[in-house]
Coordinates of C-alpha atoms in Angstrom, one line a residue:
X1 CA 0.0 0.0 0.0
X2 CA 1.0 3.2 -0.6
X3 CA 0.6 6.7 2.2
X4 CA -0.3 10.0 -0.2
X5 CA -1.0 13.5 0.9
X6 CA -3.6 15.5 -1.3
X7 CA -3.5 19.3 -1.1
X8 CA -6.6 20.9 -1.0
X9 CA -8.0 24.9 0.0
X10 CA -7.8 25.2 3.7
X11 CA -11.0 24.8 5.0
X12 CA -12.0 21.9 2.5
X13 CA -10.6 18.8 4.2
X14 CA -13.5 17.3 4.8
X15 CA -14.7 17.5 1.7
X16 CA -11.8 16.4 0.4
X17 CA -11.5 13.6 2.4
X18 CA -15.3 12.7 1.5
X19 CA -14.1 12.4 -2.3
X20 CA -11.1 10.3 -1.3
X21 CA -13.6 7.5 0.7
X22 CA -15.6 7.4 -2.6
X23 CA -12.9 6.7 -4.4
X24 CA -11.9 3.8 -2.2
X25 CA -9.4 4.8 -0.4
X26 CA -8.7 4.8 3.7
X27 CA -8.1 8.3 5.4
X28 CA -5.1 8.5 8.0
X29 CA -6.1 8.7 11.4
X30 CA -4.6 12.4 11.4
X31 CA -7.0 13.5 8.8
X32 CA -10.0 12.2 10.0
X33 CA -9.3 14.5 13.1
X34 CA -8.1 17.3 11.2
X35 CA -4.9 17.8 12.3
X36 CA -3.3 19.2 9.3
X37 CA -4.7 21.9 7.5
X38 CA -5.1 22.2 3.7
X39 CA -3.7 18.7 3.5
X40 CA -5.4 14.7 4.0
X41 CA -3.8 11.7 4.2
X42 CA -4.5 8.4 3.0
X43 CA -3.5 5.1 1.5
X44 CA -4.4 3.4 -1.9
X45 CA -3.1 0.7 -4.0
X46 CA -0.8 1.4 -7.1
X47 CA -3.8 2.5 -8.9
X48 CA -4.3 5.1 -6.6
X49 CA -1.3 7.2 -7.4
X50 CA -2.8 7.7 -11.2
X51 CA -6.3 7.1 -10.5
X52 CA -6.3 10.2 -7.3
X53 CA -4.9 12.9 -10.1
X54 CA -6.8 11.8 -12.1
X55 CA -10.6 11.6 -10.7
X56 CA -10.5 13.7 -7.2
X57 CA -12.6 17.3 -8.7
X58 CA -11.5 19.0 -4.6
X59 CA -7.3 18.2 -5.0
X60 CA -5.2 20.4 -6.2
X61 CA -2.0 18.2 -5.8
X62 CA -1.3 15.0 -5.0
X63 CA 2.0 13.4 -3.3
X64 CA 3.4 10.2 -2.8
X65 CA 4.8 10.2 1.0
X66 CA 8.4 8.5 1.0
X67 CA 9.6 8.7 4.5
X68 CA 8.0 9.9 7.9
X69 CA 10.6 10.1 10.5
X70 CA 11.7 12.4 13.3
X71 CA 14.6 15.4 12.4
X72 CA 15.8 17.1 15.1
X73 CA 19.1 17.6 13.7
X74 CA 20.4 17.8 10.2
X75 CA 22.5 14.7 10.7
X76 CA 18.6 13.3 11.5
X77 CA 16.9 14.6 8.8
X78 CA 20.0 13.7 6.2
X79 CA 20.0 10.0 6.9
X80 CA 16.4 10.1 6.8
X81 CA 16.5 11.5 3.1
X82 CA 19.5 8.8 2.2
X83 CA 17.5 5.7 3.5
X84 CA 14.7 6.4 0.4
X85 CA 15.4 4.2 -2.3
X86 CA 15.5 6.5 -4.8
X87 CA 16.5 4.9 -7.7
X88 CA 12.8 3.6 -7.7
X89 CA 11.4 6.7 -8.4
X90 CA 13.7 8.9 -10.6
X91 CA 15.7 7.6 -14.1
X92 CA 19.1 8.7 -14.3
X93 CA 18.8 11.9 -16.3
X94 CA 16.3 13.2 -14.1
X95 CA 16.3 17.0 -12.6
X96 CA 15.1 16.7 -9.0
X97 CA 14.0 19.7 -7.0
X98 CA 12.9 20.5 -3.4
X99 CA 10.7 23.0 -4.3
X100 CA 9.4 23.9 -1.6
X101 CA 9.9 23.7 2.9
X102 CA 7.0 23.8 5.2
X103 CA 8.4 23.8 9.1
X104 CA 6.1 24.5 12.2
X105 CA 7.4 24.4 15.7
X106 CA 10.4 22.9 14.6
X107 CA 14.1 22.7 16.0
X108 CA 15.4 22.9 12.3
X109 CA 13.5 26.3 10.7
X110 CA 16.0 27.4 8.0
X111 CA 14.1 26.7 4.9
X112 CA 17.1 27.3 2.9
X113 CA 19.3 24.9 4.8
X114 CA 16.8 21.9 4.6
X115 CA 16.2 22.5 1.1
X116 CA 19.9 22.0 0.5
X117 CA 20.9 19.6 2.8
X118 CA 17.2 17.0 1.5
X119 CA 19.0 17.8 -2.2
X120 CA 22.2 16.6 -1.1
X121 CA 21.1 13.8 0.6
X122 CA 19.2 12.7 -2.9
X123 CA 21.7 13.3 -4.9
X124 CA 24.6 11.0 -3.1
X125 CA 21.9 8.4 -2.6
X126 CA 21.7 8.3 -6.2
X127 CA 25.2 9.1 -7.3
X128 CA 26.3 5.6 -5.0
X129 CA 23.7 3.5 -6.0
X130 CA 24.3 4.3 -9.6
X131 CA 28.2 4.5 -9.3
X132 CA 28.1 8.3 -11.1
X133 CA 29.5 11.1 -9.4
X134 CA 26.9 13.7 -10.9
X135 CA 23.2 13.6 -12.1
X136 CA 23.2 15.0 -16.0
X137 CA 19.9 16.5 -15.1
X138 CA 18.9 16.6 -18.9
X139 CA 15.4 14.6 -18.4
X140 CA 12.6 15.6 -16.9
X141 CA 11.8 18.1 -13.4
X142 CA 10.8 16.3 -10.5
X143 CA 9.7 17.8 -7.2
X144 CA 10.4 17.1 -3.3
X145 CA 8.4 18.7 -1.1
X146 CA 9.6 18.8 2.8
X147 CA 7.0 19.5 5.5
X148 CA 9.1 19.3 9.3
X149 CA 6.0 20.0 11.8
X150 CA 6.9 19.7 15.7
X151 CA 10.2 18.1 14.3
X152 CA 8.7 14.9 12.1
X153 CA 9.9 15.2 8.9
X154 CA 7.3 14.6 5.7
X155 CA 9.1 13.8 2.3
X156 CA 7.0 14.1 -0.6
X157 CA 7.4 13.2 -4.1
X158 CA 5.3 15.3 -6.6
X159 CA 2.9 12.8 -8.5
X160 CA 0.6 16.2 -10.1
X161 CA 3.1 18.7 -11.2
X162 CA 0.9 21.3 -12.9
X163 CA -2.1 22.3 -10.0
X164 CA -4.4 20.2 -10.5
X165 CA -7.0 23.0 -10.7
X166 CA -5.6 23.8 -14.3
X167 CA -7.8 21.2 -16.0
X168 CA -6.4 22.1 -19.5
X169 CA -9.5 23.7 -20.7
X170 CA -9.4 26.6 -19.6
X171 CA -7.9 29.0 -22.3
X172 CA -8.6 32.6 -20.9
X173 CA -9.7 32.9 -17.5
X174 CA -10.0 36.6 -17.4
X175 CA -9.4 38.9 -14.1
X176 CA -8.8 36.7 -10.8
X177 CA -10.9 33.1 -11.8
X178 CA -12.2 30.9 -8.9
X179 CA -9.8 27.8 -9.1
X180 CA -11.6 24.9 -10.9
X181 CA -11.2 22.6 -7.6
X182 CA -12.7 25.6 -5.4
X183 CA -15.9 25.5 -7.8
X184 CA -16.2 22.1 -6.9
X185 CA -15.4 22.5 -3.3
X186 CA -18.5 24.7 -3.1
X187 CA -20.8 22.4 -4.9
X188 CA -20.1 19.3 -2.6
X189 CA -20.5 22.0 0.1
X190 CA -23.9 23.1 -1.3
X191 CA -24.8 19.4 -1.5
X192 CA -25.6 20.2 -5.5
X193 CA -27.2 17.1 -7.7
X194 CA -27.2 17.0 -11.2
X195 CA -31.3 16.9 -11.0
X196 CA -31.3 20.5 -9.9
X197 CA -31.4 23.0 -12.1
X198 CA -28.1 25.6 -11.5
X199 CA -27.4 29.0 -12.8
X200 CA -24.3 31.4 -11.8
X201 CA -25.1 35.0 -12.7
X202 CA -21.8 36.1 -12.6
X203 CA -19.9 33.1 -14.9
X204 CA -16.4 35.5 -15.9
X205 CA -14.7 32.4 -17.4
X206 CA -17.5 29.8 -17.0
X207 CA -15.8 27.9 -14.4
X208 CA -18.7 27.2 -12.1
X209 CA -21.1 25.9 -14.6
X210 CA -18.3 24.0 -16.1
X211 CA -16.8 22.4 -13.0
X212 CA -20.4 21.4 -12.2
X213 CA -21.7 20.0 -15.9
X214 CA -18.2 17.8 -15.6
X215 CA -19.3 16.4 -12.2
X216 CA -23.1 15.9 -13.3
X217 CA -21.8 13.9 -16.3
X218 CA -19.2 12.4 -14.7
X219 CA -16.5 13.3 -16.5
X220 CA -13.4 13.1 -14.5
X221 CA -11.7 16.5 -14.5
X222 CA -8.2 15.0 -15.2
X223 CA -9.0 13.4 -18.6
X224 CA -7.7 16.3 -20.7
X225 CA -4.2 16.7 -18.9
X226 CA -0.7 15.1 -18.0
X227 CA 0.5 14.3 -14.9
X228 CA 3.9 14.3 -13.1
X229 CA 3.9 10.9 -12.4
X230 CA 4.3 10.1 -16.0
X231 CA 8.0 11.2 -16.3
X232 CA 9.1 8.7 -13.1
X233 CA 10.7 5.6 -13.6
X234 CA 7.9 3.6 -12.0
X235 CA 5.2 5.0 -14.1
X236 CA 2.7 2.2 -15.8
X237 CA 1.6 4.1 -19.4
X238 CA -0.4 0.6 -20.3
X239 CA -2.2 0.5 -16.9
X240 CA -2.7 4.4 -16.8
X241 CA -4.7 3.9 -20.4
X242 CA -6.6 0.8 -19.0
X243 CA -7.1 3.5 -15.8
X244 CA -8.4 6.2 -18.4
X245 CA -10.5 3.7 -20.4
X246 CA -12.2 3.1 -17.2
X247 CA -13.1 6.3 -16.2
X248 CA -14.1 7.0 -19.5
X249 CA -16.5 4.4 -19.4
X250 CA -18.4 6.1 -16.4
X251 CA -19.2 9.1 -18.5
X252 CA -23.3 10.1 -18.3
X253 CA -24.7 11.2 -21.9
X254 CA -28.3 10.2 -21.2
X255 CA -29.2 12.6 -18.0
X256 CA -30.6 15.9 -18.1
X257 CA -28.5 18.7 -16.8
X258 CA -29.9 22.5 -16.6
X259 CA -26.7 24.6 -15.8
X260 CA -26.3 27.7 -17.1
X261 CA -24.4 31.0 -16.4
X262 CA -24.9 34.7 -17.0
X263 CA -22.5 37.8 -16.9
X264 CA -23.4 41.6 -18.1
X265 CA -19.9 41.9 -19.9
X266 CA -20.3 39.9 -23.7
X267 CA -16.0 38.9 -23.5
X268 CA -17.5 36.7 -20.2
X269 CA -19.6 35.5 -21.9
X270 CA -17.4 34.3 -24.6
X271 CA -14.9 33.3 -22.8
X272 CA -17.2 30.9 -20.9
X273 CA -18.5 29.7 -24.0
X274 CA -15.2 28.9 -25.3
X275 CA -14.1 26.8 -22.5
X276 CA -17.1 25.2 -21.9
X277 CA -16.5 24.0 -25.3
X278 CA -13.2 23.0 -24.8
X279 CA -14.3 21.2 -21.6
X280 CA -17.2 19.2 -23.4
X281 CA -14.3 18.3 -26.3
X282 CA -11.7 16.7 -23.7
X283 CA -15.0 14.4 -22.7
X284 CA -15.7 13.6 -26.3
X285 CA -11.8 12.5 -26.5
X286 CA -12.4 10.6 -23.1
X287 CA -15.2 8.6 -25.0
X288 CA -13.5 8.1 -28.3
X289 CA -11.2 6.0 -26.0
X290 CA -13.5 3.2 -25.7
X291 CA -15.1 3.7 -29.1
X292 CA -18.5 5.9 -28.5
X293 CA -19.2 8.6 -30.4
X294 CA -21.3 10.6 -27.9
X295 CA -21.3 13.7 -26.7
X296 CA -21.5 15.9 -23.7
X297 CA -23.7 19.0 -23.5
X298 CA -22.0 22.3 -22.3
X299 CA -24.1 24.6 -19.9
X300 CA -25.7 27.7 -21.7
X301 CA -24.5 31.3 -20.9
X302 CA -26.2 34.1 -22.2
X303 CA -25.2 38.1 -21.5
X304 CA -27.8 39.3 -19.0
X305 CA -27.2 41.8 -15.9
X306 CA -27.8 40.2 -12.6
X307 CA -30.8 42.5 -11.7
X308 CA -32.4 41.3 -14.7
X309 CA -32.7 37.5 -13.7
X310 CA -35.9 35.9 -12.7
X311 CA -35.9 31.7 -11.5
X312 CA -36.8 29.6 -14.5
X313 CA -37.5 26.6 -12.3
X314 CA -38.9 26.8 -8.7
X315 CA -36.4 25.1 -7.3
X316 CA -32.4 25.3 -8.2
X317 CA -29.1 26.8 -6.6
X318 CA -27.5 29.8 -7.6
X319 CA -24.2 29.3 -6.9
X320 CA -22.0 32.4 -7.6
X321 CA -18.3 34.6 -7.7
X322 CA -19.3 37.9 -7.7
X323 CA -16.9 40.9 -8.5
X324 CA -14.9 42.1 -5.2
X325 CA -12.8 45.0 -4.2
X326 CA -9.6 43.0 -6.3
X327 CA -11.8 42.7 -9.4
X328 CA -13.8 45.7 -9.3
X329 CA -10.8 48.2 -8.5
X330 CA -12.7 50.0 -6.1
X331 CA -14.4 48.5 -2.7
X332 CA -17.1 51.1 -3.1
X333 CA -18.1 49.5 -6.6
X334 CA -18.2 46.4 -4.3
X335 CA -20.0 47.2 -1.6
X336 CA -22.7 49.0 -4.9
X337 CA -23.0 45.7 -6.3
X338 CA -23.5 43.9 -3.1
X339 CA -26.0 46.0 -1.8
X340 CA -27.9 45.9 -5.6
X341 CA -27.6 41.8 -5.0
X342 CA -30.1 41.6 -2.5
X343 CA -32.7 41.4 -5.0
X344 CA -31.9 37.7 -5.9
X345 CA -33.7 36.5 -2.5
X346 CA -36.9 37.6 -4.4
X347 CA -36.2 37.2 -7.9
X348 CA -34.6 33.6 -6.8
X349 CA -37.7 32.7 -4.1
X350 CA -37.1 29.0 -3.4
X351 CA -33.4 28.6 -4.9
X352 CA -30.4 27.7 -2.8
X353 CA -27.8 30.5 -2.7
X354 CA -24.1 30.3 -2.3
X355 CA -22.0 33.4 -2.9
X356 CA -18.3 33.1 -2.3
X357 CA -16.6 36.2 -1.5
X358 CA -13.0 37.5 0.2
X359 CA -14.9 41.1 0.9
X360 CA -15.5 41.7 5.2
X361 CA -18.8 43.2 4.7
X362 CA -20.9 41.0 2.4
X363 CA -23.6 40.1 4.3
X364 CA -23.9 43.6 5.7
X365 CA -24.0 45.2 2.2
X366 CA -26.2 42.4 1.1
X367 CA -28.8 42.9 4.1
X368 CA -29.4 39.2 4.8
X369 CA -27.1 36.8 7.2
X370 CA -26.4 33.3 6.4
X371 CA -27.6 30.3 7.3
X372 CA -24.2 28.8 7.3
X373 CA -20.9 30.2 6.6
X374 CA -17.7 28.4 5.6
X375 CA -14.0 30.0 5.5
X376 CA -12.1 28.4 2.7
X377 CA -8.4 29.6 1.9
X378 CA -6.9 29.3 -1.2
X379 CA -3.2 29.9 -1.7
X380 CA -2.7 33.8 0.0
X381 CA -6.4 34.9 -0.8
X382 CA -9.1 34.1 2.4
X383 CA -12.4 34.0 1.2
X384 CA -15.7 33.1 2.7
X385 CA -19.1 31.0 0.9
X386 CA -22.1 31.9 2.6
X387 CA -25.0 29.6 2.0
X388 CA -28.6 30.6 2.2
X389 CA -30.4 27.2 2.4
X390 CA -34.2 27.2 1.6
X391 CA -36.0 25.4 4.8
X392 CA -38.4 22.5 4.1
X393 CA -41.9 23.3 2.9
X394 CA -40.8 26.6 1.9
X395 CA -40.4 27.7 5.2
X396 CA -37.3 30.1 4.4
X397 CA -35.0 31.2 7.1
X398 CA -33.0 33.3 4.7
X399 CA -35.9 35.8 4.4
X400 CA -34.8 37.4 7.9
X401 CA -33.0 40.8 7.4
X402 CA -29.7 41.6 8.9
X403 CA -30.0 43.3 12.2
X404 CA -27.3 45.0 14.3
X405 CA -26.2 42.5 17.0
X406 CA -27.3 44.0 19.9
X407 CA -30.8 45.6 18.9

């Protein structure tokens, strides 16, 4: 069996680890308690190393844990490094890297020092089993990652190398796009089903709508890409195919999806257009694989200001990005458009909302609290989703206007 460590926003473990256990894999105790944010732990098979990059929609990097030990010197954390067998992983022209040091309350804390004493210790692993007194480094870029917290040492091997939230079809993703694995981090949140009709009134690249006609047609978002794991020496190309031909096979093409997407600027709207198309082509090459011809729809988007949107269904979620202070260039325009928002409640009676936004004063602006809010952080950039669930029977409890906390 093999330990891996997926990456995810902070804030999104447990969704994250929910995807994992439906893939078929075994959290580590320390993520089921949620001990380490923005990562989660678990063990697979050999299948798993492909198959996790490939399929898991809330990642945005998987590693391949090599040695847990405990470094409190740099003898320690040297020898650890050494003991890896690393002639299993790399070839010999191979260009590794330690990319990148993570240390909390630890004894060793110069990130500069590990980084070159881990590289060191890889290289005169290598350099004795192979009998070669330097690496030609003319192959391929591999990456080590090194995470030292309360002095154990984590050494990681890269399996993704691109994020995993760049999908490959996204072309243009215009002024600050939500990451493709945050859109679907929100729709596990929103507890979204492919029988409910979804619209995004502010769709800037599309990504929402996209993320979410992949997962109700269940296209796995890796298909259109390349991974890391392909350029080390243990790689399986004839078992990744058989991997891909699998996944490939699990494709919908006879559900109905209603997912669509909006924005008051035309380029949005053509830029969602385009990579919804080149989304719904990297599924068509997905099926070609096991010899089917069919296709899979991409969501509509139309141009169409927010204020100007009325429910087409009764029931549905509108699941959105809306401009911020970043965006906008001004956190008056922000506040504006917030405060001009609050008009969906009525105009979307009955719909689940979900609005993720990094601005302080949404709900204020907005004039309604809600029902649950979740902090998500991804790389620098703190945001929060606030979800306005639509009680049973109708019986709303969004409909209650904000009021100052002490009246």
């Amino acid at each position: 069996m093999n330990t891996l460590v997926a990456l995810c926003a902070v804030g999104a473990e447990h969704v994250l680890g929910n995807e994992i256990k439906h893939l078929g894999y075994k959290l580590s105790a320390s993520s089921k308690a949620g001990n380490a944010p923005g990562r989660v732990t678990f063990t697979g098979d050999d299948d798993s190393l492909f198959r996790s990059n490939l399929c898991l929609r809330t990642a945005d990097r998987i590693f391949l844990q090599v040695a847990s030990y405990q470094a409190r010197d740099f003898d320690q954390l040297f020898d650890g490094v050494y003991a890896v067998n690393w002639q299993d992983y790399f070839k010999k022209d191979t260009k590794v890297i330690v990319d990148k040091v993570r240390i909390y309350k630890s004894k060793l804390n110069s990130e500069h020092s590990i980084q070159g004493m881990v590289q060191k210790a890889i290289y005169k692993k290598l350099g004795d089993v192979w009998h070669i007194s330097s690496m030609p480094e003319s192959g391929e870029e591999a990456n080590v990652r090194v995470y030292l917290d309360e002095n154990n040492a984590l050494i990681l091997l890269d399996l993704s190398g691109t994020p995993l939230h760049k999908r490959g079809y996204r072309t243009d993703g215009g002024v600050a796009p939500l990451r493709e694995t945050m859109a679907c981090v929100l729709l596990q949140m929103m507890m979204w089903r492919r029988k409910i009709p979804l619209h995004d009134p502010f769709c800037g690249s599309g990504t929402l709508p996209i993320e979410a006609a992949l997962y109700a047609y269940n296209v796995a978002p890796g298909l259109g890409r390349r991974f890391a794991l392909e350029n080390l020496a243990f790689y399986n190309p004839q078992r990744a195919l058989e991997i891909r031909k699998e996944e490939a096979s699990k494709i919908r093409t006879d559900v109905e999806v209603r997912i669509t997407g909006s924005d008051i600027d035309p380029a949005a709207v053509a830029r969602s257009q385009k990579n919804a198309e080149h989304a719904c082509v990297m599924a068509g090459r997905a099926l070609q694989l096991i010899g089917s011809d069919a296709r899979v729809i991409r969501p509509d988007f139309t141009q169409a200001d927010f204020a100007e949107l009325r429910a087409p269904y009764p029931e549905g979620l509108l699941l959105c990005n809306p401009p911020y202070g970043e965006r906008l260039g001004d956190e008056e325009q922000a506040e504006k458009l917030y405060r001009n928002m609050s008009g969906i409640f009525t105009d979307f009676a009955g719909w689940d909302i979900g609005v993720i936004t990094s601005h302080k004063k949404f709900q204020e602006c907005i004039g309604h609290y809600a029902d649950l809010l979740k902090s998500l952080k991804a790389g620098n950039l703190e945001t929060c989703f606030y979800i306005y669930k639509e009680g049973k029977n109708g019986d709303s409890r969004r409909t209650r206007k904000t009021q100052a906390r002490n009246s």
